[in-house]
Tab-separated table of C-alpha atoms in Angstrom:
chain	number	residue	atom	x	y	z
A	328	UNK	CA	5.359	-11.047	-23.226
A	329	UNK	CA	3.646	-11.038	-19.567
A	330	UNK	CA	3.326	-14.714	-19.137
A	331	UNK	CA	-0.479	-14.623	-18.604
A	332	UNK	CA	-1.478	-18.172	-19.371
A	333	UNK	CA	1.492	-19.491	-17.534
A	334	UNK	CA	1.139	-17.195	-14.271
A	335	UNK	CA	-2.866	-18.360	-14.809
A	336	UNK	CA	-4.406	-14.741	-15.075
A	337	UNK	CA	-5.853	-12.379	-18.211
A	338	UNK	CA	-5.695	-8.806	-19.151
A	339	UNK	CA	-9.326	-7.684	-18.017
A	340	UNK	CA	-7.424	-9.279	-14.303
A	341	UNK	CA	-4.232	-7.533	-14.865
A	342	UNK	CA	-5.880	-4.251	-15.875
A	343	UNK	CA	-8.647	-4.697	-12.687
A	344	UNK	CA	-5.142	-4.967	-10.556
A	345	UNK	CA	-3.991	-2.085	-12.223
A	346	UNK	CA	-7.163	0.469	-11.646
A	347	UNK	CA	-7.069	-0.807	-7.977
A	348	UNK	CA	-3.886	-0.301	-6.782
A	349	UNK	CA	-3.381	2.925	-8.465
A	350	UNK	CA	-6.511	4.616	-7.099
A	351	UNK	CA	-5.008	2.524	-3.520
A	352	UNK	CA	-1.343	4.568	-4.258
A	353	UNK	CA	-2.989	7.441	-5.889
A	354	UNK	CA	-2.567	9.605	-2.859
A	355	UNK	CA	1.186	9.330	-3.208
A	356	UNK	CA	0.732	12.342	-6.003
A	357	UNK	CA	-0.461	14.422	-3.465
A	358	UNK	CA	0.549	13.545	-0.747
A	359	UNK	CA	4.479	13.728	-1.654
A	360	UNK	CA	4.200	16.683	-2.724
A	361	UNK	CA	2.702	18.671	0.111
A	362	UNK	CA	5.357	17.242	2.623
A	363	UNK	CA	8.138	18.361	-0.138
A	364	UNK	CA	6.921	21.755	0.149
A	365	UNK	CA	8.244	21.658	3.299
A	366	UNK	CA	11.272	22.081	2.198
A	367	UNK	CA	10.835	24.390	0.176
A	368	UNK	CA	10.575	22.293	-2.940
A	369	UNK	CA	7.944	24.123	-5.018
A	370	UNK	CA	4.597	21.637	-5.354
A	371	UNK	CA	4.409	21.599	-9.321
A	372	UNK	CA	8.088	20.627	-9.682
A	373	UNK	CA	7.880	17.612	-6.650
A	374	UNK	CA	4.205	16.811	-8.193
A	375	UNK	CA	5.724	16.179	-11.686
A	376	UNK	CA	8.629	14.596	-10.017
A	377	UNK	CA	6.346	12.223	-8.295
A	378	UNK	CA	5.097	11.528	-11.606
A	379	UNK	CA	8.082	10.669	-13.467
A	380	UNK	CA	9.749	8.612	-10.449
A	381	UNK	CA	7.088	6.529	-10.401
A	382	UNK	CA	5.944	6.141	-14.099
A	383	UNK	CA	9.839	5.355	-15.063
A	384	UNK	CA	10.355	3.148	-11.933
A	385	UNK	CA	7.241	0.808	-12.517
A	386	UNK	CA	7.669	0.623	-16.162
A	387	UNK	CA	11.075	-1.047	-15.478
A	388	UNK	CA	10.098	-3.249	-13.147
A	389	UNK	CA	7.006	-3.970	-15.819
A	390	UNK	CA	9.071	-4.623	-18.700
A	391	UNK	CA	12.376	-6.309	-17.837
A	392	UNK	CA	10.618	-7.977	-14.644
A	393	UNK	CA	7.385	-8.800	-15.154
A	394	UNK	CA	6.076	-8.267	-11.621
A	395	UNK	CA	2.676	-5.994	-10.855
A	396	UNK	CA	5.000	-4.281	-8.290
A	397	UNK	CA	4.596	-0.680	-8.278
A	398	UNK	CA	7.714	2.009	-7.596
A	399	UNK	CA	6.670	5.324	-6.500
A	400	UNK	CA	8.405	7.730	-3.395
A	401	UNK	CA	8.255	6.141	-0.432
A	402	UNK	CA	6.333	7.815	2.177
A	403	UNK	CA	8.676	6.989	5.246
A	404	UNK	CA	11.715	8.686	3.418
A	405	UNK	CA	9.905	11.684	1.606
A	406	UNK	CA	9.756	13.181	5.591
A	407	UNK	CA	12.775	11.688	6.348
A	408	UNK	CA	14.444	13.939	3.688
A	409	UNK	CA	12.373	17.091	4.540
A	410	UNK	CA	12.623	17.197	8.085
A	411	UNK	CA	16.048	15.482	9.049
A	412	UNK	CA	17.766	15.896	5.925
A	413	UNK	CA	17.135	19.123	5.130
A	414	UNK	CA	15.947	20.769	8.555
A	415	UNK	CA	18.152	18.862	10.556
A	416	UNK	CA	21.147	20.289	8.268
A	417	UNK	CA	19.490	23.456	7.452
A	418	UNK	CA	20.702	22.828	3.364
A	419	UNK	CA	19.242	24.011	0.455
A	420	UNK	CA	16.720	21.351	-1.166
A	421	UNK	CA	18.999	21.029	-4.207
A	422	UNK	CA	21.645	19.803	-2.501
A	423	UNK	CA	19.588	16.876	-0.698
A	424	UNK	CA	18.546	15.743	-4.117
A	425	UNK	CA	22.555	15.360	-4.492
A	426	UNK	CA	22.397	13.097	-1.544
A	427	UNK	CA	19.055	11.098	-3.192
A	428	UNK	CA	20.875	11.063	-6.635
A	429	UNK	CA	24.515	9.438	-5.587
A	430	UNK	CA	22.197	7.100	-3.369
A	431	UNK	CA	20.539	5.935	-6.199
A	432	UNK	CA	23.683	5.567	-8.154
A	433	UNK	CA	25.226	3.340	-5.529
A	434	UNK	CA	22.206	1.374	-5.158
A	435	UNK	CA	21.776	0.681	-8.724
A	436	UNK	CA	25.212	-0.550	-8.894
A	437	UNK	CA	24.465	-2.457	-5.899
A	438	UNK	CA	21.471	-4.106	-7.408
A	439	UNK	CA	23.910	-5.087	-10.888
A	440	UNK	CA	26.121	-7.471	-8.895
A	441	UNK	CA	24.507	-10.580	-7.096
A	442	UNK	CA	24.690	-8.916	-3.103
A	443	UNK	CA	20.900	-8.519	-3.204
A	444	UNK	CA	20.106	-11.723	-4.502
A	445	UNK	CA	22.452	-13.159	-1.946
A	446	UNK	CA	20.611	-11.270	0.552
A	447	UNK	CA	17.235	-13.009	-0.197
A	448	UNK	CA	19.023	-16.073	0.018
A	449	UNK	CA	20.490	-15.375	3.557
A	450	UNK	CA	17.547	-14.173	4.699
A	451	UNK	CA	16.491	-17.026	7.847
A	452	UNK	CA	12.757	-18.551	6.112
A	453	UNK	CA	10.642	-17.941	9.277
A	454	UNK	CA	12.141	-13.478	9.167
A	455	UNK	CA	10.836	-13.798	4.949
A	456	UNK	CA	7.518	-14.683	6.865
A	457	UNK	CA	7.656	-12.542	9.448
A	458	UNK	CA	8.234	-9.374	6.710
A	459	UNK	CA	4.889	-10.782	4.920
A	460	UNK	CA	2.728	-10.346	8.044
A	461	UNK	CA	4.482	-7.725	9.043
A	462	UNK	CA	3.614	-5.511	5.926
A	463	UNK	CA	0.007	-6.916	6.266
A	464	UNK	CA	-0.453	-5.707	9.584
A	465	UNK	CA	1.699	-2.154	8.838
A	466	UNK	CA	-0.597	-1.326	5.948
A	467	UNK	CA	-3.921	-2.324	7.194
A	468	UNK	CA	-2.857	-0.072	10.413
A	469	UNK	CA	-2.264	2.708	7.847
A	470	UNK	CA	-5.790	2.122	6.282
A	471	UNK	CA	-7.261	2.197	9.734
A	472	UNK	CA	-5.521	5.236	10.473
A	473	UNK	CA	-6.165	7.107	7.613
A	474	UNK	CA	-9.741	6.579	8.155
A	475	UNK	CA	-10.460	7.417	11.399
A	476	UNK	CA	-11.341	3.901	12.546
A	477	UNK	CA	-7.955	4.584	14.953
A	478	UNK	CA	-7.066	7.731	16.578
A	479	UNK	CA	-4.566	9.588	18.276
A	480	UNK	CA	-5.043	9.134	22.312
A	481	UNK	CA	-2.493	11.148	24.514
A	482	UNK	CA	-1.904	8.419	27.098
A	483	UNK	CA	-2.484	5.418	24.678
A	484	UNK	CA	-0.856	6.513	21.897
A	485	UNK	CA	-4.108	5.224	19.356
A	486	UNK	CA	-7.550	4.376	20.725
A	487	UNK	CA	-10.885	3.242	18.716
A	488	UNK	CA	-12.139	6.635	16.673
A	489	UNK	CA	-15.465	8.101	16.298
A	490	UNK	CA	-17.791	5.835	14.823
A	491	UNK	CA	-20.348	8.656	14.502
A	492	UNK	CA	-18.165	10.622	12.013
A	493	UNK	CA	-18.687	10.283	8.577
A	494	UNK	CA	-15.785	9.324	7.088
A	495	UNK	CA	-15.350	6.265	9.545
A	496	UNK	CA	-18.861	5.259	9.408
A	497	UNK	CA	-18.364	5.024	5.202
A	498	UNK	CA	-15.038	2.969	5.704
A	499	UNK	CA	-17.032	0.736	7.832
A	500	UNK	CA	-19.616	0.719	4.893
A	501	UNK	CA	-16.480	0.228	2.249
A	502	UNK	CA	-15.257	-2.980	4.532
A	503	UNK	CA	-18.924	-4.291	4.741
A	504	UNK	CA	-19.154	-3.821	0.733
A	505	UNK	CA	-15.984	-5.130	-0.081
A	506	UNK	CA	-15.511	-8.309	2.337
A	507	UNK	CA	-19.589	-9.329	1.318
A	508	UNK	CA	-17.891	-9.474	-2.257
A	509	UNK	CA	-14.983	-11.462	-1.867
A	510	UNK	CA	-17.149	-13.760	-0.178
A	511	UNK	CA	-19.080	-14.181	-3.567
A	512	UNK	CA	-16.099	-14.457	-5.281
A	513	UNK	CA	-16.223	-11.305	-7.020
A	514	UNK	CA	-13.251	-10.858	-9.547
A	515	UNK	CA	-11.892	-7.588	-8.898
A	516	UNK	CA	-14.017	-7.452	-5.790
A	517	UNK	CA	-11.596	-4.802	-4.097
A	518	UNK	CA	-11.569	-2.452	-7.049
A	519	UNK	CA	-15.702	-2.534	-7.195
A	520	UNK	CA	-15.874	-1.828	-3.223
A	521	UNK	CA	-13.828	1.275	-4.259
A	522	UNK	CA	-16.309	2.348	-6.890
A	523	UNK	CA	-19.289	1.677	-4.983
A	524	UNK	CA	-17.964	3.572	-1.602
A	525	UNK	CA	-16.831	6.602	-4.076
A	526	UNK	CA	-20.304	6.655	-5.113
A	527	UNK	CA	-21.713	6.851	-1.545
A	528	UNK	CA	-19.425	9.109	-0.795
A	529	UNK	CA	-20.411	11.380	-3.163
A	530	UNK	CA	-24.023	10.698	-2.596
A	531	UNK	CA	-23.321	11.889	1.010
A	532	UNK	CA	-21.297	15.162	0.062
A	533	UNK	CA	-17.930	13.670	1.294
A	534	UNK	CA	-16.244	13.478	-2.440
A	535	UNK	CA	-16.828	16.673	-4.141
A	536	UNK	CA	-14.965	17.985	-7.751
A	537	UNK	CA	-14.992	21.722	-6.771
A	538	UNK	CA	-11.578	21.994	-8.531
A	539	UNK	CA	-13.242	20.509	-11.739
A	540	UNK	CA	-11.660	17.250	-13.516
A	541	UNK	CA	-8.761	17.963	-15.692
A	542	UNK	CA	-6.096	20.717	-15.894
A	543	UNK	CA	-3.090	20.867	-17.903
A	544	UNK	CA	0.240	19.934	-16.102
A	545	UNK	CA	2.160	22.366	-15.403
A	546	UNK	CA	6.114	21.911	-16.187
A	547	UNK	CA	8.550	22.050	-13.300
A	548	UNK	CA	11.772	24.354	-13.094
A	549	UNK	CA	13.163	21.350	-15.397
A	550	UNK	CA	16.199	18.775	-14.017
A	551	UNK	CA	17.885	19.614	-11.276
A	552	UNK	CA	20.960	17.251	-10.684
A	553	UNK	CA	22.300	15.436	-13.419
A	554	UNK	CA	26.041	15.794	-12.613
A	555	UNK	CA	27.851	12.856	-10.575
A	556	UNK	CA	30.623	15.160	-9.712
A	557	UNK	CA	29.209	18.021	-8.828
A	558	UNK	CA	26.476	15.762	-6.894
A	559	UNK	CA	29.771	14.059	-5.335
A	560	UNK	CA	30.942	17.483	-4.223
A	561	UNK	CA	28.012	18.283	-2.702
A	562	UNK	CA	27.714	15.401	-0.540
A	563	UNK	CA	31.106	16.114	0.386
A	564	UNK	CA	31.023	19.524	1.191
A	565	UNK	CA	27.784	19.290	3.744
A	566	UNK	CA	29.212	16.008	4.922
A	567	UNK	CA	26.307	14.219	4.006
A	568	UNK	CA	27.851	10.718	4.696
A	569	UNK	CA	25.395	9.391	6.973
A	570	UNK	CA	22.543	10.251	5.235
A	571	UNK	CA	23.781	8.509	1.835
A	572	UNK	CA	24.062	5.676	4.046
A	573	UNK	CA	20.746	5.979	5.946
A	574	UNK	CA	18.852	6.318	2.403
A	575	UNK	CA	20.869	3.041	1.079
A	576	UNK	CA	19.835	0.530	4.388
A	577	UNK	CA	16.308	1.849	3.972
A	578	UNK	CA	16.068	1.614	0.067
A	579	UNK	CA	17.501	-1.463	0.349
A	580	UNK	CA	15.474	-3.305	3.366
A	581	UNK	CA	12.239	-1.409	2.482
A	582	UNK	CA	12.237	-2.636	-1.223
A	583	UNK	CA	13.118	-6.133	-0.804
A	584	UNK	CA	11.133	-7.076	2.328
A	585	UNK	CA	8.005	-5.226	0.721
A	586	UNK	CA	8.883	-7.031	-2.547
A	587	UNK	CA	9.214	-10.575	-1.069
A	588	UNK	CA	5.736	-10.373	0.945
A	589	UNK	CA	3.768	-8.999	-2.098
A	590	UNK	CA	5.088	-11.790	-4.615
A	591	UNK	CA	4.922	-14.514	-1.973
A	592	UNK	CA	1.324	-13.201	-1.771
A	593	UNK	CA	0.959	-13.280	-5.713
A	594	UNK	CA	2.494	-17.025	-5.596
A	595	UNK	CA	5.617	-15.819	-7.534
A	596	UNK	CA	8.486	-16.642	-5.217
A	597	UNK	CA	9.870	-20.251	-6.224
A	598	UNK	CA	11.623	-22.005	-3.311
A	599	UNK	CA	12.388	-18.453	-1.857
A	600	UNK	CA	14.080	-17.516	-4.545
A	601	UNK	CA	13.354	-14.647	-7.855
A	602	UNK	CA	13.233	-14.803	-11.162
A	603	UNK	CA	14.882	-11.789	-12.643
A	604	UNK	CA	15.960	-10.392	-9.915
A	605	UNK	CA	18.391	-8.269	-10.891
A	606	UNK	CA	15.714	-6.089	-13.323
A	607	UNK	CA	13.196	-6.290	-9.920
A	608	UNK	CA	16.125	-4.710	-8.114
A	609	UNK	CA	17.360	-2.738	-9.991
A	610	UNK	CA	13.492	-0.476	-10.744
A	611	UNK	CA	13.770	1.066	-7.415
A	612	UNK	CA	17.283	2.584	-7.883
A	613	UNK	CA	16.348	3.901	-11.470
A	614	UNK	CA	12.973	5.808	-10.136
A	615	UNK	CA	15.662	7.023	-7.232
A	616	UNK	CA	17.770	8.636	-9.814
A	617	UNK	CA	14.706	9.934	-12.164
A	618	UNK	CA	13.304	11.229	-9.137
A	619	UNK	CA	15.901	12.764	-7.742
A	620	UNK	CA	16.816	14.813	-10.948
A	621	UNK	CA	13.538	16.032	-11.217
A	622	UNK	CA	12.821	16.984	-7.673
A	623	UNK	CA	11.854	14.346	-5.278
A	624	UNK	CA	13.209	11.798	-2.321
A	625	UNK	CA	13.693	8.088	-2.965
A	626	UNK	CA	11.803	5.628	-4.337
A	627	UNK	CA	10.735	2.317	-2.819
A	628	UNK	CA	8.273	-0.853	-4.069
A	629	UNK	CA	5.267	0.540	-2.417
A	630	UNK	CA	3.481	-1.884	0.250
A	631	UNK	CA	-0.008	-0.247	-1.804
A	632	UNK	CA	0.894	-2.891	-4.743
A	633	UNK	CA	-0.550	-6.035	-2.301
A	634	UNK	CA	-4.180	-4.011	-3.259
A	635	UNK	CA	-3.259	-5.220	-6.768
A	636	UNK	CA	-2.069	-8.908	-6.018
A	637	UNK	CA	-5.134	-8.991	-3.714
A	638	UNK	CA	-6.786	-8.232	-7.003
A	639	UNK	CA	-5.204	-10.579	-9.021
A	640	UNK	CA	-2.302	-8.847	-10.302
A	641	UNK	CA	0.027	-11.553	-11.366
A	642	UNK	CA	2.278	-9.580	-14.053
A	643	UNK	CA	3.760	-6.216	-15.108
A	644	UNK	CA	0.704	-5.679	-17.306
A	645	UNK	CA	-0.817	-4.778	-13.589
A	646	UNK	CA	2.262	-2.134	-13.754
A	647	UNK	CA	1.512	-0.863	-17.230
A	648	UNK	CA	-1.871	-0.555	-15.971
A	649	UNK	CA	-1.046	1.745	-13.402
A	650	UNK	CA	1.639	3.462	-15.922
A	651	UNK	CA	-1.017	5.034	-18.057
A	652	UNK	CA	-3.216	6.325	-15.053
A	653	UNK	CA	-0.475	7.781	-13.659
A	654	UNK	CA	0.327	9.874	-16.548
A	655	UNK	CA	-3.320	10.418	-17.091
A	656	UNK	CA	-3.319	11.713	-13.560
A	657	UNK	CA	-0.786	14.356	-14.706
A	658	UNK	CA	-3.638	16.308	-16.723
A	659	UNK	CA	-6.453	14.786	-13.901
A	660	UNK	CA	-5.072	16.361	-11.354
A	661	UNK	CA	-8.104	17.675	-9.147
A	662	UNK	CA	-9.815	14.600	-10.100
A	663	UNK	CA	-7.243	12.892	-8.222
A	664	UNK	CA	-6.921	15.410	-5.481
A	665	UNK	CA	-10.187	14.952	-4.908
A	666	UNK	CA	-10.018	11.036	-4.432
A	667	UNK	CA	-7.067	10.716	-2.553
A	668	UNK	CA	-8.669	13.397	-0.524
A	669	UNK	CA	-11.352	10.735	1.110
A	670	UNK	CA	-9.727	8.298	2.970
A	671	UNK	CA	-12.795	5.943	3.250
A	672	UNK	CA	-12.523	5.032	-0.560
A	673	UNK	CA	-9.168	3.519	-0.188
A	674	UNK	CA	-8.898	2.346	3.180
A	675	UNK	CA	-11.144	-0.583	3.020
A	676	UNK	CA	-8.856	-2.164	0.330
A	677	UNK	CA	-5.359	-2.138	2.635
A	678	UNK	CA	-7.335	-3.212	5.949
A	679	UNK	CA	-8.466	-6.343	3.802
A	680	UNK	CA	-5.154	-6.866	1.698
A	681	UNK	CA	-3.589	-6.824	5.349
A	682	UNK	CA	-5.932	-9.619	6.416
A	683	UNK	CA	-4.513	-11.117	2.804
A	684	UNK	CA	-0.995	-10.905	3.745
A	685	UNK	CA	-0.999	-11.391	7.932
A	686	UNK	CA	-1.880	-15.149	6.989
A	687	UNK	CA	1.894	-15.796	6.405
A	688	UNK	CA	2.186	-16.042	10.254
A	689	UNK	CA	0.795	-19.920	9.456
A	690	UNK	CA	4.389	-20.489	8.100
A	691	UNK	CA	6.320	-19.232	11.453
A	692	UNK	CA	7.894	-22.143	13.295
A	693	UNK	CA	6.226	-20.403	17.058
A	694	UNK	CA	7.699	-23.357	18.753
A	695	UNK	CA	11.034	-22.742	18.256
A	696	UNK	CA	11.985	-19.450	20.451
A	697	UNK	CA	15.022	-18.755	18.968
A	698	UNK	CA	12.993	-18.634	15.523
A	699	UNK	CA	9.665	-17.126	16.771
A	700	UNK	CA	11.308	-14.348	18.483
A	701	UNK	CA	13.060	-12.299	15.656
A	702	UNK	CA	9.996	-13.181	13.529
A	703	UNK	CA	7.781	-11.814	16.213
A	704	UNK	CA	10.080	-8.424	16.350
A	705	UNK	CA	9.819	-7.675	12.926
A	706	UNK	CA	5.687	-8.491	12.988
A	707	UNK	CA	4.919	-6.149	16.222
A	708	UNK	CA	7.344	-3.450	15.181
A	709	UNK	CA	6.709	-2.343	11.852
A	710	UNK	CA	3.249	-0.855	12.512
A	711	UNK	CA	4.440	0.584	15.712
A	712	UNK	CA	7.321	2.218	13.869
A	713	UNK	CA	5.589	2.734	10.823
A	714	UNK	CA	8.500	1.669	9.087
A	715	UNK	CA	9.052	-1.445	7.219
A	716	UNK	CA	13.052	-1.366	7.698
A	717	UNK	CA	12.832	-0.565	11.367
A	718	UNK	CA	10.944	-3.927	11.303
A	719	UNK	CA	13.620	-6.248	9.464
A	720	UNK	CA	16.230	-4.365	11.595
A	721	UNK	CA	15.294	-5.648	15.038
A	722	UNK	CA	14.624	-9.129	13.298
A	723	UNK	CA	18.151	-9.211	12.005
A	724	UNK	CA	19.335	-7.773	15.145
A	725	UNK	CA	17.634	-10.259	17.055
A	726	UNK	CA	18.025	-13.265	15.192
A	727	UNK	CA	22.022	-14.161	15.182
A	728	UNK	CA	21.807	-12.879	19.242
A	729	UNK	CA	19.341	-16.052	19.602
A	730	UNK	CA	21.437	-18.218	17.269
A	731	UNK	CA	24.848	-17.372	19.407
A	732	UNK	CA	23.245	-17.691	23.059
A	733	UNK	CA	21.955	-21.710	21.634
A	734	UNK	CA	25.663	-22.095	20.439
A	735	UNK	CA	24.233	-22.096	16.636
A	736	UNK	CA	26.380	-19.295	15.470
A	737	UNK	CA	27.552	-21.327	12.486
A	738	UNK	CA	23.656	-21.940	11.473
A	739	UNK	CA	23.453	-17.970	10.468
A	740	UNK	CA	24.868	-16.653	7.011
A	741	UNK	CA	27.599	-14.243	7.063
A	742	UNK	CA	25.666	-11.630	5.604
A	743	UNK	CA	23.389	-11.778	8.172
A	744	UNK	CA	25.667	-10.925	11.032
A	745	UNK	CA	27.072	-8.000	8.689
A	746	UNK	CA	23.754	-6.590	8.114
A	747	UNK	CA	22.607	-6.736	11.624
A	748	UNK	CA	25.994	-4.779	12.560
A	749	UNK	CA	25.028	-2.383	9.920
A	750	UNK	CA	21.784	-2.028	11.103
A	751	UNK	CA	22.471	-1.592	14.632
A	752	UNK	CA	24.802	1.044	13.737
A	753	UNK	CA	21.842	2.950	11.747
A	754	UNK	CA	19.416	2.811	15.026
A	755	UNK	CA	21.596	3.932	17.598
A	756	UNK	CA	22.908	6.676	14.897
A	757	UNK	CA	20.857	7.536	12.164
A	758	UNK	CA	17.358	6.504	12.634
A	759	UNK	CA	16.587	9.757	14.023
């Protein structure tokens, strides 16, 4: 069913992927949930929401796919929805959901017809590049981040952290670990650098269980949108146009640039080009609409799933991997609070998957300018925007301006000039 002679890989692989990236996304469960609260969504309905978006959304892109790609809520949109959506408009929280549930209707209907495939098509060879090292770079920022290892600097914006705090000094350890077994080839070598630093860091009093391990879960409020119409009406009513259109250019850039890189990182993208690609799409927009009924913002292909390909994730058994954890992680939940608590056990894994993905740049044509550029806009800007689509905007922004000033106008698909109209339109008036 998962291919896993053909794509060259076995289960204990696939289910290695699987433990890896789902203790690299784990913090998603938490995470989500705490910046929901925010607006006012109570934490045990977005927690279980979280849950179901992402156990629903992987499982389809698992089963009808076959790709260890892993749908969850993305992190860029889940503040996005609590403090411009629902600040910014001062709206109840239910009524946002409407917004996140027509979004994912239109998307999903999107994702049916051929316009996304078309879209990977269109997109220029050296910008599918780009997006690879771009993600490499944005995640492995986030890992260094999240760690310590950079800081916050009032002048500078980031400058080196503390190397004398514990929590950088362990990442440091959790690099050392890791990279000293992927020199050995180590199968699964990221997933054992995990263990091993979650040991230290419990020898050193940095992971503690003071919660305990397991709890029951405890059942949210129940579904809250479920009706088109009323969900129609509700957009209508708070004139929530722009933000049904902000959600779609995000959903739609975010997912298929972070779903190109990974599988062009796993080897799975022949001559540009996917297999099943309508199912692939079409994941995303179902854990949007789950989601969004029970209680949480869109859902994306999560940049964490490269942990897994670095791994050796090849097929959706990676996903059905990380299926079962996460609804173990429904009755584990301090376990998992606990984990994605410590920074250091994760961080080493997306600072070395970004090494993993940044080699992509190899493939850029640098001496063509009129090529390089874009590519180089899309590289330097997601990690400095923290946001994957802010990336491929400027790149498709950038790229037909090149083309037209060398008179090569007619060397740039259609699609491409629409998109970068569309997306020029979304920065100037609702990326903020």
């Amino acid at each position: 069913m998962f291919k896993l002679k053909e794509r060259n890989t076995t289960i204990k692989t696939e289910v290695l992927a699987g433990l890896t990236v789902f203790l690299t996304v784990a913090y998603i469960i938490i995470v989500n949930p705490m910046i929901l609260k925010d607006a006012g969504v109570p934490f045990d309905q977005s927690f279980t929401a979280t849950i179901a978006a992402a156990v629903i959304g992987t499982l389809f892109m698992a089963l009808f796919a076959n790709y260890p790609i892993v749908i969850a809520p993305a992190m860029g949109l889940n503040a996005y929805f609590t403090y411009s959506v629902i600040g910014g408009h001062d709206i109840p929280y239910m009524v946002g959901f409407s917004a996140v549930f027509i979004s994912g209707i239109i998307f999903l209907l999107i994702s049916l017809t051929s316009l996304r495939t078309k879209l990977i098509q269109a997109i220029p060879e050296n910008l599918k590049h780009a997006i690879a090292a771009g993600i490499g770079l944005f995640i492995a920022f986030i890992g260094m981040r999240l760690s310590g290892i950079i800081a916050d600097h009032e002048t500078n914006l980031v400058t080196l952290g503390d190397f004398t705090e514990p929590g950088v000094a362990l990442t440091l350890v959790g690099i050392a670990v890791t990279i000293a077994l992927l020199a050995l080839n180590f199968k699964g070598a990221l997933f054992i650098g995990m263990i091993i630093t979650g040991i230290i860091a419990w020898l050193t009093g940095q992971l503690h269980f003071d919660q305990g391990f397991i709890s029951m879960p405890k059942l949210p409020e129940g579904i809250l949108v479920y009706n088109p119409i009323t969900s129609i009406g509700d957009v209508v009513e708070y004139g929530l146009y722009s933000v049904v259109f902000s959600f779609l250019l995000v959903m739609l850039f975010d997912t298929t640039g972070a779903m190109l890189a990974i599988l062009k990182q796993a080897g799975l993208l022949k001559d540009g080009k996917l297999d099943r690609a309508g199912s692939a799409f079409a994941a995303d927009s179902v854990g949007t609409i789950v989601g969004s009924m029970f209680g949480t913002s869109p859902t994306a292909a999560t940049v964490e799933s490269a942990a897994g390909v670095g791994a050796g994730g090849k097929t959706g058994l990676t996903g059905i991997t990380v299926v079962v954890l996460f609804i173990a992680a429904a009755f584990f939940s301090p376990l998992i609070g606990s984990l994605s608590g410590v920074a250091a056990i994760t961080a080493p894994s997306l600072i070395i998957v970004g090494c993993m993905m940044i080699r992509s740049v190899s493939d850029i044509e640098w001496n063509d300018f009129e090529e390089a550029f874009p590519a180089f806009l899309v590289i330097i800007s997601m990690p400095l925007t923290s946001s994957i689509a802010n990336g491929i905007a400027l790149g498709f922004i950038s790229y037909p301006v090149m083309k037209i000033a060398k008179r090569k106008f007619r060397d740039v698909h259609p699609f491409v000039y629409v998109f970068a109209v569309l997306f020029l339109i979304q920065l100037i008036f609702f990326a903020h």
